[in-house]
CSV table of C-alpha atoms and ligand atoms in Angstrom, one decimal:
chain,number,residue,atom,x,y,z
R,856,MET,CA,-34.1,82.9,-84.8
R,857,PRO,CA,-36.7,80.2,-85.1
R,858,GLN,CA,-39.9,81.1,-83.3
R,859,GLN,CA,-40.4,79.2,-80.1
R,860,ILE,CA,-44.1,78.5,-79.6
R,861,THR,CA,-45.3,76.8,-76.4
R,862,VAL,CA,-48.4,74.6,-76.3
R,863,THR,CA,-50.3,77.4,-74.5
R,864,GLU,CA,-49.4,80.0,-77.1
R,865,HIS,CA,-50.3,77.6,-79.9
R,866,LEU,CA,-53.7,77.0,-78.3
R,867,LEU,CA,-54.3,80.7,-77.9
R,868,TYR,CA,-53.2,81.5,-81.5
R,869,SER,CA,-55.4,78.8,-82.9
R,870,GLN,CA,-58.6,80.2,-81.4
R,871,SER,CA,-61.5,77.8,-81.5
R,872,GLN,CA,-64.5,77.2,-79.3
R,873,VAL,CA,-62.7,74.4,-77.4
R,874,LYS,CA,-59.8,76.5,-76.3
R,875,ALA,CA,-61.3,80.0,-76.2
R,876,THR,CA,-62.7,79.4,-72.7
R,877,GLY,CA,-59.3,79.1,-71.1
R,878,ARG,CA,-60.7,76.2,-69.1
R,879,PHE,CA,-59.4,73.8,-71.7
R,880,THR,CA,-56.0,75.4,-71.7
R,881,LEU,CA,-56.0,75.0,-67.9
R,882,LEU,CA,-56.8,71.3,-68.3
R,883,LEU,CA,-54.0,70.9,-70.9
R,884,ASN,CA,-51.5,72.7,-68.7
R,885,GLU,CA,-52.2,70.3,-65.8
R,886,LEU,CA,-51.8,67.4,-68.2
R,887,ILE,CA,-48.5,68.9,-69.4
R,888,MET,CA,-47.3,69.4,-65.8
R,889,SER,CA,-48.1,65.8,-65.0
R,890,ALA,CA,-46.2,64.7,-68.1
R,891,LYS,CA,-43.1,66.6,-67.0
R,892,ILE,CA,-43.2,65.0,-63.6
R,893,ILE,CA,-43.7,61.5,-65.2
R,894,SER,CA,-41.0,62.2,-67.7
R,895,ARG,CA,-38.5,63.0,-65.0
R,896,GLU,CA,-39.2,59.7,-63.2
R,897,VAL,CA,-39.1,57.6,-66.5
R,898,ASN,CA,-35.8,59.1,-67.5
R,899,LYS,CA,-34.2,58.1,-64.2
R,900,ALA,CA,-36.0,54.8,-63.9
R,901,GLY,CA,-32.8,52.9,-64.6
R,902,LEU,CA,-31.0,54.7,-61.8
R,903,VAL,CA,-33.2,54.3,-58.8
R,904,ASP,CA,-35.2,51.4,-57.5
R,905,VAL,CA,-38.4,52.4,-59.4
R,906,LEU,CA,-38.2,49.3,-61.6
R,907,GLY,CA,-39.7,46.0,-60.9
R,908,PHE,CA,-43.2,45.0,-60.0
R,909,THR,CA,-45.3,46.4,-57.2
R,910,GLY,CA,-46.7,42.9,-56.8
R,911,ASP,CA,-50.2,44.4,-57.4
R,912,VAL,CA,-52.4,43.5,-60.4
R,913,ASN,CA,-54.5,46.0,-62.3
R,914,VAL,CA,-58.1,45.6,-63.6
R,915,GLN,CA,-56.7,44.1,-66.8
R,916,GLY,CA,-55.1,41.3,-64.8
R,917,GLU,CA,-51.6,42.6,-65.6
R,918,LYS,CA,-48.8,43.0,-63.1
R,919,VAL,CA,-48.5,46.7,-62.3
R,920,LYS,CA,-45.0,48.2,-62.5
R,921,LYS,CA,-44.2,50.9,-60.1
R,922,LEU,CA,-43.9,53.6,-62.8
R,923,ASP,CA,-47.4,52.7,-64.0
R,924,GLU,CA,-48.7,53.3,-60.5
R,925,TYR,CA,-46.7,56.4,-60.1
R,926,ALA,CA,-47.9,57.9,-63.4
R,927,ASN,CA,-51.5,57.0,-62.6
R,928,SER,CA,-51.4,58.7,-59.1
R,929,ILE,CA,-49.8,61.8,-60.5
R,930,LEU,CA,-52.5,62.3,-63.1
R,931,ILE,CA,-55.4,61.5,-60.8
R,932,HIS,CA,-53.9,63.8,-58.0
R,933,ARG,CA,-53.2,66.8,-60.2
R,934,LEU,CA,-56.2,66.6,-62.4
R,935,SER,CA,-58.6,66.2,-59.5
R,936,LYS,CA,-57.5,69.6,-58.2
R,937,ALA,CA,-57.6,71.4,-61.5
R,938,GLY,CA,-61.2,72.4,-61.2
R,939,VAL,CA,-62.0,71.6,-64.9
R,940,LEU,CA,-63.1,67.9,-64.8
R,941,CYS,CA,-66.3,66.3,-63.6
R,942,ALA,CA,-64.9,62.8,-63.9
R,943,MET,CA,-61.9,60.7,-65.0
R,944,ALA,CA,-61.2,57.2,-66.1
R,945,SER,CA,-57.9,55.3,-66.2
R,946,GLU,CA,-56.8,52.1,-67.8
R,947,GLU,CA,-55.5,51.2,-64.3
R,948,ASN,CA,-58.8,51.8,-62.4
R,949,ALA,CA,-61.9,49.5,-62.7
R,950,ASP,CA,-64.5,52.3,-62.4
R,951,ILE,CA,-65.0,55.9,-63.2
R,952,ILE,CA,-62.9,58.2,-60.9
R,953,ASN,CA,-65.1,60.9,-59.4
R,954,ILE,CA,-63.7,64.2,-58.3
R,955,PRO,CA,-63.4,64.2,-54.5
R,956,ARG,CA,-66.2,66.1,-52.7
R,957,GLY,CA,-65.3,69.7,-51.9
R,958,TYR,CA,-63.0,70.0,-55.0
R,959,PRO,CA,-64.0,72.4,-57.8
R,960,THR,CA,-65.3,70.7,-60.9
R,961,GLY,CA,-65.8,71.5,-64.5
R,962,GLU,CA,-67.3,70.3,-67.8
R,963,TYR,CA,-64.6,68.0,-69.1
R,964,ILE,CA,-64.0,64.3,-68.7
R,965,LEU,CA,-60.5,62.9,-69.1
R,966,ILE,CA,-59.8,59.3,-70.0
R,967,PHE,CA,-56.2,58.0,-70.0
R,968,ASP,CA,-53.7,55.2,-70.1
R,969,PRO,CA,-51.1,56.6,-67.7
R,970,LEU,CA,-48.1,54.6,-69.0
R,971,ASP,CA,-48.9,52.5,-72.1
R,972,GLY,CA,-46.2,50.0,-73.1
R,973,SER,CA,-45.0,49.8,-69.5
R,974,SER,CA,-43.8,46.2,-70.0
R,975,ASN,CA,-40.9,47.9,-72.0
R,976,ILE,CA,-39.9,50.2,-69.1
R,977,ASP,CA,-37.0,47.9,-68.0
R,978,VAL,CA,-35.4,47.8,-71.5
R,979,ASN,CA,-35.6,51.5,-72.2
R,980,VAL,CA,-38.1,51.4,-75.1
R,981,ASN,CA,-40.3,54.4,-75.7
R,982,ILE,CA,-43.5,54.4,-73.7
R,983,GLY,CA,-46.3,56.9,-73.4
R,984,THR,CA,-49.3,58.5,-71.7
R,985,ILE,CA,-52.4,58.4,-74.0
R,986,PHE,CA,-55.4,60.7,-73.3
R,987,SER,CA,-58.9,61.5,-74.5
R,988,ILE,CA,-61.0,64.5,-73.6
R,989,PHE,CA,-64.8,64.7,-73.8
R,990,ARG,CA,-67.3,67.3,-72.6
R,991,ARG,CA,-70.1,66.1,-70.3
R,992,ARG,CA,-73.5,65.8,-71.8
R,993,SER,CA,-75.6,65.9,-68.6
R,994,PRO,CA,-76.4,69.3,-66.9
R,995,ALA,CA,-73.6,70.7,-64.8
R,996,ASP,CA,-75.4,70.6,-61.5
R,997,THR,CA,-76.2,66.9,-61.7
R,998,GLU,CA,-74.4,63.6,-60.9
R,999,VAL,CA,-72.0,62.5,-63.6
R,1000,MET,CA,-73.6,59.7,-65.6
R,1001,HIS,CA,-71.9,56.7,-67.2
R,1002,SER,CA,-73.3,58.0,-70.5
R,1003,ASP,CA,-71.1,61.2,-69.9
R,1004,VAL,CA,-68.1,59.0,-70.0
R,1005,LEU,CA,-69.1,56.2,-72.5
R,1006,GLN,CA,-69.1,58.5,-75.5
R,1007,LYS,CA,-68.1,57.4,-79.0
R,1008,GLY,CA,-64.8,58.7,-80.4
R,1009,ASP,CA,-66.3,61.2,-82.7
R,1010,GLU,CA,-67.5,63.1,-79.6
R,1011,GLN,CA,-63.9,63.8,-78.4
R,1012,VAL,CA,-62.9,67.4,-78.1
R,1013,ALA,CA,-59.2,66.6,-77.9
R,1014,ALA,CA,-56.9,63.6,-77.9
R,1015,GLY,CA,-53.2,63.0,-77.7
R,1016,TYR,CA,-50.2,61.3,-76.2
R,1017,ILE,CA,-46.9,62.1,-74.5
R,1018,MET,CA,-44.1,59.8,-75.6
R,1019,TYR,CA,-41.2,59.3,-73.2
R,1020,GLY,CA,-38.1,58.4,-75.2
R,1021,SER,CA,-34.9,60.0,-76.6
R,1022,SER,CA,-36.9,63.2,-76.2
R,1023,THR,CA,-40.3,63.7,-74.5
R,1024,MET,CA,-42.9,64.7,-77.1
R,1025,LEU,CA,-46.6,65.7,-76.9
R,1026,VAL,CA,-48.7,65.0,-80.0
R,1027,LEU,CA,-52.1,66.7,-79.7
R,1028,THR,CA,-55.2,67.3,-81.7
R,1029,THR,CA,-58.1,69.5,-80.7
R,1030,GLY,CA,-60.0,68.8,-84.0
R,1031,GLU,CA,-57.9,71.3,-86.0
R,1032,GLY,CA,-55.1,69.1,-87.3
R,1033,VAL,CA,-52.3,67.3,-85.4
R,1034,HIS,CA,-49.3,69.1,-83.9
R,1035,GLY,CA,-46.2,67.9,-82.2
R,1036,PHE,CA,-44.4,69.6,-79.3
R,1037,THR,CA,-41.0,68.6,-78.0
R,1038,LEU,CA,-40.0,69.2,-74.4
R,1039,ASP,CA,-37.0,71.5,-74.0
R,1040,PRO,CA,-35.6,70.4,-70.6
R,1041,GLY,CA,-33.6,73.6,-70.6
R,1042,VAL,CA,-36.7,75.8,-70.3
R,1043,GLY,CA,-39.1,73.1,-69.1
R,1044,GLU,CA,-41.6,73.9,-71.9
R,1045,PHE,CA,-43.1,71.8,-74.7
R,1046,LEU,CA,-42.2,73.8,-77.9
R,1047,LEU,CA,-43.9,73.4,-81.3
R,1048,SER,CA,-41.6,71.1,-83.3
R,1049,HIS,CA,-44.0,69.3,-85.7
R,1050,PRO,CA,-46.8,71.7,-86.9
R,1051,ASN,CA,-49.6,70.2,-89.0
R,1052,ILE,CA,-48.5,66.5,-89.0
R,1053,ARG,CA,-49.9,64.6,-92.0
R,1054,ILE,CA,-49.7,60.8,-92.3
R,1055,PRO,CA,-48.6,59.7,-95.8
R,1056,GLU,CA,-51.6,58.4,-97.7
R,1057,GLN,CA,-49.7,55.3,-98.6
R,1058,GLY,CA,-47.2,53.6,-96.3
R,1059,LYS,CA,-44.3,51.1,-96.6
R,1060,ILE,CA,-44.5,49.7,-93.1
R,1061,TYR,CA,-46.8,47.3,-91.4
R,1062,SER,CA,-46.7,46.7,-87.7
R,1063,VAL,CA,-48.2,43.6,-86.1
R,1064,ASN,CA,-47.2,40.8,-83.7
R,1065,GLU,CA,-46.9,37.9,-86.1
R,1066,GLY,CA,-46.3,35.6,-83.2
R,1067,TYR,CA,-50.1,35.3,-82.9
R,1068,GLN,CA,-50.7,34.3,-86.5
R,1069,MET,CA,-52.1,30.9,-85.5
R,1070,TYR,CA,-54.8,32.6,-83.5
R,1071,TRP,CA,-56.2,34.9,-86.2
R,1072,ASP,CA,-59.3,34.3,-88.3
R,1073,GLU,CA,-59.2,33.8,-92.0
R,1074,PRO,CA,-59.8,37.5,-93.1
R,1075,THR,CA,-57.0,38.6,-90.8
R,1076,LYS,CA,-54.7,36.0,-92.3
R,1077,GLU,CA,-55.7,37.3,-95.8
R,1078,VAL,CA,-54.8,40.9,-94.7
R,1079,LEU,CA,-51.4,39.8,-93.6
R,1080,ARG,CA,-50.8,37.8,-96.8
R,1081,TYR,CA,-51.4,41.1,-98.7
R,1082,PHE,CA,-48.9,43.1,-96.7
R,1083,LYS,CA,-46.3,40.3,-96.8
R,1084,GLY,CA,-46.9,39.8,-100.5
R,1085,THR,CA,-47.5,36.1,-100.1
R,1086,ASP,CA,-51.1,36.3,-101.4
R,1087,ASN,CA,-49.8,36.1,-105.0
R,1088,ALA,CA,-46.0,36.0,-104.4
R,1089,ILE,CA,-45.2,39.5,-105.5
R,1090,LYS,CA,-43.0,41.6,-103.3
R,1091,ARG,CA,-44.9,44.6,-102.1
R,1092,PRO,CA,-43.1,47.6,-100.7
R,1093,PHE,CA,-43.8,46.8,-97.0
R,1094,SER,CA,-41.3,46.2,-94.2
R,1095,LEU,CA,-42.3,44.8,-90.8
R,1096,ARG,CA,-41.6,47.1,-87.9
R,1097,TYR,CA,-43.0,46.2,-84.5
R,1098,ILE,CA,-41.8,47.6,-81.1
R,1099,GLY,CA,-44.6,46.3,-78.9
R,1100,SER,CA,-45.3,49.8,-77.5
R,1101,LEU,CA,-48.4,51.3,-79.1
R,1102,VAL,CA,-47.3,54.9,-78.7
R,1103,ALA,CA,-43.9,54.2,-80.3
R,1104,ASP,CA,-45.3,52.0,-83.1
R,1105,PHE,CA,-48.1,54.5,-83.8
R,1106,HIS,CA,-45.8,57.5,-83.8
R,1107,ARG,CA,-43.3,56.0,-86.3
R,1108,ASN,CA,-46.2,55.2,-88.7
R,1109,LEU,CA,-47.7,58.7,-88.2
R,1110,ILE,CA,-44.5,60.3,-89.3
R,1111,TYR,CA,-43.3,57.8,-91.9
R,1112,GLY,CA,-46.6,56.3,-93.0
R,1113,GLY,CA,-47.7,52.7,-92.5
R,1114,VAL,CA,-50.3,50.7,-90.7
R,1115,PHE,CA,-50.4,49.3,-87.2
R,1116,MET,CA,-52.6,46.3,-86.5
R,1117,TYR,CA,-53.7,44.6,-83.3
R,1118,PRO,CA,-56.3,42.1,-84.7
R,1119,ALA,CA,-58.8,40.0,-82.6
R,1120,ASP,CA,-57.3,36.7,-81.8
R,1121,HIS,CA,-58.5,33.6,-79.9
R,1122,ARG,CA,-55.5,33.3,-77.7
R,1123,ASP,CA,-57.3,34.4,-74.6
R,1124,PRO,CA,-61.1,33.6,-74.3
R,1125,ALA,CA,-61.3,36.6,-71.9
R,1126,LYS,CA,-60.1,38.9,-74.7
R,1127,PRO,CA,-61.9,37.8,-77.9
R,1128,ARG,CA,-61.8,41.3,-79.4
R,1129,GLY,CA,-58.0,41.7,-79.0
R,1130,LYS,CA,-55.9,43.4,-76.3
R,1131,LEU,CA,-56.3,47.1,-76.9
R,1132,ARG,CA,-58.9,49.2,-75.1
R,1133,LEU,CA,-61.4,51.4,-77.0
R,1134,MET,CA,-61.7,54.3,-74.6
R,1135,CYS,CA,-58.1,54.9,-73.6
R,1136,GLU,CA,-56.1,53.6,-76.6
R,1137,ALA,CA,-58.0,53.1,-79.9
R,1138,SER,CA,-60.3,56.1,-79.7
R,1139,PRO,CA,-57.7,58.8,-79.0
R,1140,MET,CA,-55.3,57.3,-81.5
R,1141,ALA,CA,-58.1,57.2,-84.1
R,1142,MET,CA,-58.9,60.9,-83.6
R,1143,ILE,CA,-55.2,61.7,-84.1
R,1144,ALA,CA,-54.9,59.4,-87.2
R,1145,GLU,CA,-58.0,60.9,-88.9
R,1146,GLN,CA,-57.0,64.5,-88.0
R,1147,ALA,CA,-53.7,63.7,-89.7
R,1148,GLY,CA,-55.4,62.4,-92.9
R,1149,GLY,CA,-55.3,58.7,-91.9
R,1150,LEU,CA,-58.0,56.2,-90.9
R,1151,ALA,CA,-58.7,53.8,-88.0
R,1152,VAL,CA,-61.1,50.8,-88.0
R,1153,ASP,CA,-61.8,47.6,-86.1
R,1154,GLY,CA,-61.8,45.7,-89.5
R,1155,ARG,CA,-65.3,46.7,-90.5
R,1156,ARG,CA,-66.2,50.0,-88.7
R,1157,ARG,CA,-64.6,53.3,-88.0
R,1158,ILE,CA,-63.2,53.3,-84.5
R,1159,LEU,CA,-64.7,56.8,-83.9
R,1160,ASP,CA,-68.2,55.5,-84.8
R,1161,ILE,CA,-68.2,52.7,-82.1
R,1162,GLU,CA,-70.6,53.4,-79.2
R,1163,PRO,CA,-68.8,52.0,-76.1
R,1164,ASP,CA,-70.6,49.2,-74.1
R,1165,HIS,CA,-68.4,49.5,-71.1
R,1166,LEU,CA,-65.3,51.4,-69.8
R,1167,HIS,CA,-62.7,48.7,-70.5
R,1168,GLN,CA,-64.1,47.4,-73.8
R,1169,ARG,CA,-61.4,46.0,-76.1
R,1170,VAL,CA,-61.4,46.4,-79.9
R,1171,PRO,CA,-59.3,45.1,-82.8
R,1172,LEU,CA,-57.4,48.0,-84.2
R,1173,PHE,CA,-56.1,48.8,-87.7
R,1174,ILE,CA,-54.8,52.3,-87.9
R,1175,GLY,CA,-52.5,54.5,-90.1
R,1176,SER,CA,-52.2,55.4,-93.8
R,1177,ARG,CA,-55.6,55.8,-95.4
R,1178,ASN,CA,-54.9,53.6,-98.5
R,1179,ASP,CA,-53.5,50.7,-96.3
R,1180,VAL,CA,-56.4,50.8,-93.9
R,1181,GLN,CA,-58.9,51.0,-96.8
R,1182,LYS,CA,-57.3,47.8,-98.2
R,1183,ILE,CA,-58.0,46.1,-94.9
R,1184,LEU,CA,-61.6,47.3,-94.9
R,1185,ASP,CA,-61.9,45.8,-98.5
R,1186,VAL,CA,-60.6,42.4,-97.4
R,1187,TYR,CA,-62.9,42.1,-94.4
R,1188,ALA,CA,-65.9,43.3,-96.5
R,1189,GLN,CA,-65.3,40.5,-99.0
R,1190,SER,CA,-65.0,37.9,-96.2
J,2417,P6P,P1,-48.2,42.4,-77.6
J,2417,P6P,C1,-48.4,47.3,-74.3
J,2417,P6P,O1,-48.6,46.4,-73.3
J,2417,P6P,C2,-49.6,47.3,-75.2
J,2417,P6P,O2,-50.8,47.6,-74.5
J,2417,P6P,C3,-49.4,48.3,-76.3
J,2417,P6P,O3,-48.6,49.4,-76.0
J,2417,P6P,C4,-48.7,47.5,-77.4
J,2417,P6P,O4,-49.1,47.9,-78.7
J,2417,P6P,C5,-49.3,46.1,-77.2
J,2417,P6P,O5,-49.7,46.0,-75.8
J,2417,P6P,C6,-48.3,45.0,-77.5
J,2417,P6P,O6,-49.0,43.7,-77.2
J,2417,P6P,O7,-49.3,41.3,-77.3
J,2417,P6P,O8,-47.8,42.4,-79.0
J,2417,P6P,O9,-47.1,42.3,-76.6
């Protein structure tokens, strides 16, 4: 009989400072409960009138789909009451979300994208919740500072994502490797299904929206010529796979190997550094990639070394198999 290990059991077995307090386990359990509620709504989205636009626009200027809003409100509501956070930040909210007065607080800070890839909701493509967890740096009995939230990726105590698709899966790192847990709807638990995920050092897949090629700078075009083999007309082993949902594209490359790229482009003057956000997308994914033996850069720097300037800062992202990302670093270094 295969051993069925829940996330909580896995955390307790792999005793480390982060989880030993039990406060972290409580935080994760609230995240997991939120994910189960969101998963239930995502899975029936095609059946009830949850689809379509709310007519509102989020801080990124994007139309908010009802499920985005729903996922955001579930996470804020549940985690506000958990008594383990001193602040939150969401891709959907312009500013830091403080814990309501009178609620118990704790030492952790949660940053999340409640439902990334939401433009794919109507066509049943995998989407996901991405999260990043820091510990506050200021003393417990003081006001939370922006500097508590704007921490570089190397300071994360945990990161992960929940992917809603053919199955609902939690991929989590607390700094001791990357582990995958699949939701068993029968028992309502995430069970350890992918222990110690390692990303192949060398991939055969590159993921990028080639429709923006005319907006890339020369080093980026050089990078793409390498993966396409058109730099010196030899066929390299790469295939192009691009879903347009970060969690889905990243997860495939994590398991099979490969590199995901969202380069800077000059399509939108308001987004000269590309579309993806540092705090709630690039940074958590970079921790997962590096904990699985991969690498994540903005073209010249490790994502995890970048000191954030502001909450919704965007960065170019090249992430995945170490050898492929190293090649990208080499091309940019020579430019
Ligand atoms: P494009 C989804 O909107 C998202 O933020 C990521 O999930 C995804 O990787 C990216 O945008 C896709 O962007 O410009 O290729 O449609």
